[in-house]
Amino acid sequence: MITVCGAGAFGTALAVSLAKIAPVTLWARDAGHAAEMRATRENARRLPGIDLPERITLTSGPLAAGRQPCLLAIPMQKLGGFLEDFAAALDNRPLVACCKGVDLATGLGPTALIAQACPGSNAAILTGPSFARDIALGLPTALTLACADEGTGKALQSALTTPNLRLYRTTDTTGAELGGALKNVIAIACGAVIGAGLGESARAALMTRGFAEMNRFARALGAHPDTLAGLSGFGDLALTCTSDQSRNYRFGLSIGEGTGFDPAVTVEGAATAHAVLARATAMKIDMPITHAVTALVNGELRVDQAMDMLLSRPLKEE
Ligand SMILES: NC(=O)C1=CN([C@@H]2O[C@H](COP(=O)(O)OP(=O)(O)OC[C@H]3O[C@@H](n4cnc5c(N)ncnc54)[C@H](OP(=O)(O)O)[C@@H]3O)[C@@H](O)[C@H]2O)C=CC1
Ligand SMILES: O=C(CO)COP(=O)(O)O
């Protein structure tokens, strides 16, 4: 039995794919939402049009303790509160974060937050290029499963691989989670330049220099460069910066176009940009694109001004 906490688009998609290999419990925070999904066998609020197999049990309320893996598909800025509320039931089992970002309140990534709240658990992260709908439709997907404890990582890799979800393994949790967090910031920048009509060449420049910036920050925090070059870094950057299925990219588009954006949509890159910039400033790491994105999100700069700021920096070696 695998438990997935968080009945958003991603948690639901993972539950649908995992149900091909094991019984799954999908936990929603709202009892009404769980009841609705139980009755209709569909998550109409977050992932409409996808049938929920009978092998998925829909629950809400208290979580049962246990030894089986639990996936946490909770938005990054809500993960700390969720862990506080449910630490007793979650501790002492493998916990797999399925979120992308850096916690604004603490500056920590998902596995560090888990380790703090549930010290008896082996924290892992599942991340990489995948849109929830693709996974739920059974389309081929490859992700990174990172766990500092190699034995737990191997067990999770084999327990969570499904016919359409191929997992690669690493012990570099820092690299895996920073790749997923930082690519969202760059995706906002890419959406903004496309929305403002600044062209595909500008997007390619941002993706490339964004990747350099991701590497600079992640390596300073101890990540392995190979991890950043893999699915959770380069792979997810390529997907998120080029597809309007991405909410971060669409948020950037709305900034560039000067149109509104629904604040209820999960956009992890905005808070992450602020958290990363604070850490980078303290550590004297140069993060010009992240800096520009925070200024855009705060409404302090327009896209053309942000681009001028990036283009007029002192010339340097690549
Ligand atoms: N969607 C995608 O394609 C992918 C998403 N991800 C990552 O997955 C994570 C979740 O995103 P996604 O599922 O898409 O987001 P959604 O916006 O679809 O859903 C968010 C879910 O989190 C729940 N939630 C919100 N606040 C809390 C809380 N305080 N406690 C418990 N549950 C809460 C929401 O509940 P409610 O409905 O009641 O508000 C909802 O079920 C993000 O970090 C994202 O980056 C990763 C890869 C792909
Ligand atoms: O992380 C994702 C794809 O890998 C989903 O991206 P968004 O959160 O921008 O929709």
mmCIF file of C-alpha atoms and ligand atoms in Angstrom, residues 5-12 27-30 33 43 45-47 72-79 81-82 85-86 98-101 126-133 135 143 180 183-184 236 245 247-248 264-266 268, ligand 1:
data_model
loop_
_atom_site.group_PDB
_atom_site.id
_atom_site.type_symbol
_atom_site.label_atom_id
_atom_site.label_comp_id
_atom_site.label_asym_id
_atom_site.label_seq_id
_atom_site.Cartn_x
_atom_site.Cartn_y
_atom_site.Cartn_z
ATOM 1 C CA CYS A 5 -0.861 12.984 0.599
ATOM 2 C CA GLY A 6 -2.204 15.893 -1.418
ATOM 3 C CA ALA A 7 -4.959 15.448 -3.954
ATOM 4 C CA GLY A 8 -3.763 18.160 -6.293
ATOM 5 C CA ALA A 9 -2.934 17.548 -9.936
ATOM 6 C CA PHE A 10 0.419 15.916 -9.204
ATOM 7 C CA GLY A 11 -0.644 13.752 -6.254
ATOM 8 C CA THR A 12 -3.622 12.503 -8.224
ATOM 9 C CA TRP A 27 -5.410 11.735 1.004
ATOM 10 C CA ALA A 28 -7.132 15.086 0.438
ATOM 11 C CA ARG A 29 -7.097 17.809 3.085
ATOM 12 C CA ASP A 30 -10.750 18.627 2.446
ATOM 13 C CA HIS A 33 -13.164 16.883 -1.911
ATOM 14 C CA ASN A 43 -10.707 14.743 -9.364
ATOM 15 C CA ARG A 45 -11.215 20.210 -9.049
ATOM 16 C CA ARG A 46 -7.542 19.534 -9.852
ATOM 17 C CA LEU A 47 -7.199 16.980 -12.681
ATOM 18 C CA LEU A 72 3.918 14.226 -0.060
ATOM 19 C CA ALA A 73 2.483 16.096 -3.052
ATOM 20 C CA ILE A 74 1.869 19.290 -1.091
ATOM 21 C CA PRO A 75 2.889 22.728 -2.455
ATOM 22 C CA MET A 76 6.284 23.789 -1.090
ATOM 23 C CA GLN A 77 5.098 26.728 0.986
ATOM 24 C CA LYS A 78 2.467 24.512 2.685
ATOM 25 C CA LEU A 79 4.735 21.549 3.380
ATOM 26 C CA GLY A 81 2.619 23.327 8.172
ATOM 27 C CA PHE A 82 1.415 19.991 6.851
ATOM 28 C CA ASP A 85 0.142 18.815 11.760
ATOM 29 C CA PHE A 86 0.829 15.185 10.851
ATOM 30 C CA CYS A 98 6.950 15.546 -4.528
ATOM 31 C CA CYS A 99 7.193 19.318 -4.474
ATOM 32 C CA LYS A 100 9.540 21.813 -6.101
ATOM 33 C CA GLY A 101 10.819 24.831 -4.262
ATOM 34 C CA LEU A 126 10.801 12.642 -6.503
ATOM 35 C CA THR A 127 11.348 15.304 -9.124
ATOM 36 C CA GLY A 128 12.039 15.885 -12.803
ATOM 37 C CA PRO A 129 10.279 16.724 -16.049
ATOM 38 C CA SER A 130 6.651 15.615 -15.952
ATOM 39 C CA PHE A 131 3.306 17.245 -16.317
ATOM 40 C CA ALA A 132 0.654 15.696 -14.089
ATOM 41 C CA ARG A 133 -1.709 15.098 -17.003
ATOM 42 C CA ILE A 135 1.639 10.887 -16.084
ATOM 43 C CA LEU A 143 12.014 11.187 -13.064
ATOM 44 C CA GLY A 180 13.420 21.365 -9.523
ATOM 45 C CA LYS A 183 13.988 25.776 -12.996
ATOM 46 C CA ASN A 184 10.647 27.288 -11.972
ATOM 47 C CA ASP A 236 12.947 19.908 -16.128
ATOM 48 C CA GLN A 245 1.327 23.514 -19.880
ATOM 49 C CA ARG A 247 1.969 27.197 -14.656
ATOM 50 C CA ASN A 248 5.262 28.948 -13.869
ATOM 51 C CA ALA A 264 -5.250 30.348 -6.729
ATOM 52 C CA VAL A 265 -3.035 28.588 -9.295
ATOM 53 C CA THR A 266 0.040 26.915 -7.783
ATOM 54 C CA GLU A 268 6.123 27.634 -6.962
HETATM 55 N N1 LIG B 1 1.168 19.666 -11.698
HETATM 56 C C1 LIG B 1 2.286 19.187 -12.230
HETATM 57 O O1 LIG B 1 2.357 18.938 -13.452
HETATM 58 C C2 LIG B 1 3.473 18.932 -11.358
HETATM 59 C C3 LIG B 1 3.555 19.409 -10.061
HETATM 60 N N2 LIG B 1 4.660 19.181 -9.321
HETATM 61 C C4 LIG B 1 4.774 19.713 -7.970
HETATM 62 O O2 LIG B 1 3.768 19.156 -7.153
HETATM 63 C C5 LIG B 1 3.500 20.041 -6.070
HETATM 64 C C6 LIG B 1 1.994 20.117 -5.927
HETATM 65 O O3 LIG B 1 1.515 20.728 -7.112
HETATM 66 P P1 LIG B 1 0.136 20.343 -7.783
HETATM 67 O O4 LIG B 1 -0.400 19.064 -7.289
HETATM 68 O O5 LIG B 1 0.317 20.497 -9.224
HETATM 69 O O6 LIG B 1 -0.748 21.554 -7.225
HETATM 70 P P2 LIG B 1 -2.312 21.756 -7.272
HETATM 71 O O7 LIG B 1 -2.508 23.227 -7.258
HETATM 72 O O8 LIG B 1 -2.932 20.985 -8.360
HETATM 73 O O9 LIG B 1 -2.805 21.140 -5.892
HETATM 74 C C7 LIG B 1 -2.269 21.505 -4.666
HETATM 75 C C8 LIG B 1 -2.811 20.521 -3.647
HETATM 76 O O10 LIG B 1 -2.227 20.799 -2.381
HETATM 77 C C9 LIG B 1 -3.264 20.860 -1.416
HETATM 78 N N3 LIG B 1 -2.895 21.733 -0.324
HETATM 79 C C10 LIG B 1 -2.785 23.080 -0.359
HETATM 80 N N4 LIG B 1 -2.447 23.529 0.862
HETATM 81 C C11 LIG B 1 -2.364 22.450 1.672
HETATM 82 C C12 LIG B 1 -2.081 22.274 3.040
HETATM 83 N N5 LIG B 1 -1.812 23.317 3.830
HETATM 84 N N6 LIG B 1 -2.091 21.038 3.555
HETATM 85 C C13 LIG B 1 -2.367 19.980 2.758
HETATM 86 N N7 LIG B 1 -2.654 20.079 1.459
HETATM 87 C C14 LIG B 1 -2.641 21.302 0.914
HETATM 88 C C15 LIG B 1 -4.444 21.395 -2.195
HETATM 89 O O11 LIG B 1 -5.632 21.111 -1.494
HETATM 90 P P3 LIG B 1 -6.999 21.862 -1.908
HETATM 91 O O12 LIG B 1 -7.384 21.283 -3.253
HETATM 92 O O13 LIG B 1 -7.921 21.493 -0.801
HETATM 93 O O14 LIG B 1 -6.681 23.319 -1.983
HETATM 94 C C16 LIG B 1 -4.314 20.601 -3.482
HETATM 95 O O15 LIG B 1 -4.827 19.307 -3.325
HETATM 96 C C17 LIG B 1 4.173 21.381 -6.436
HETATM 97 O O16 LIG B 1 5.328 21.557 -5.670
HETATM 98 C C18 LIG B 1 4.540 21.218 -7.898
HETATM 99 O O17 LIG B 1 5.719 21.921 -8.238
HETATM 100 C C19 LIG B 1 5.689 18.444 -9.802
HETATM 101 C C20 LIG B 1 5.651 17.941 -11.072
HETATM 102 C C21 LIG B 1 4.541 18.134 -11.942
#
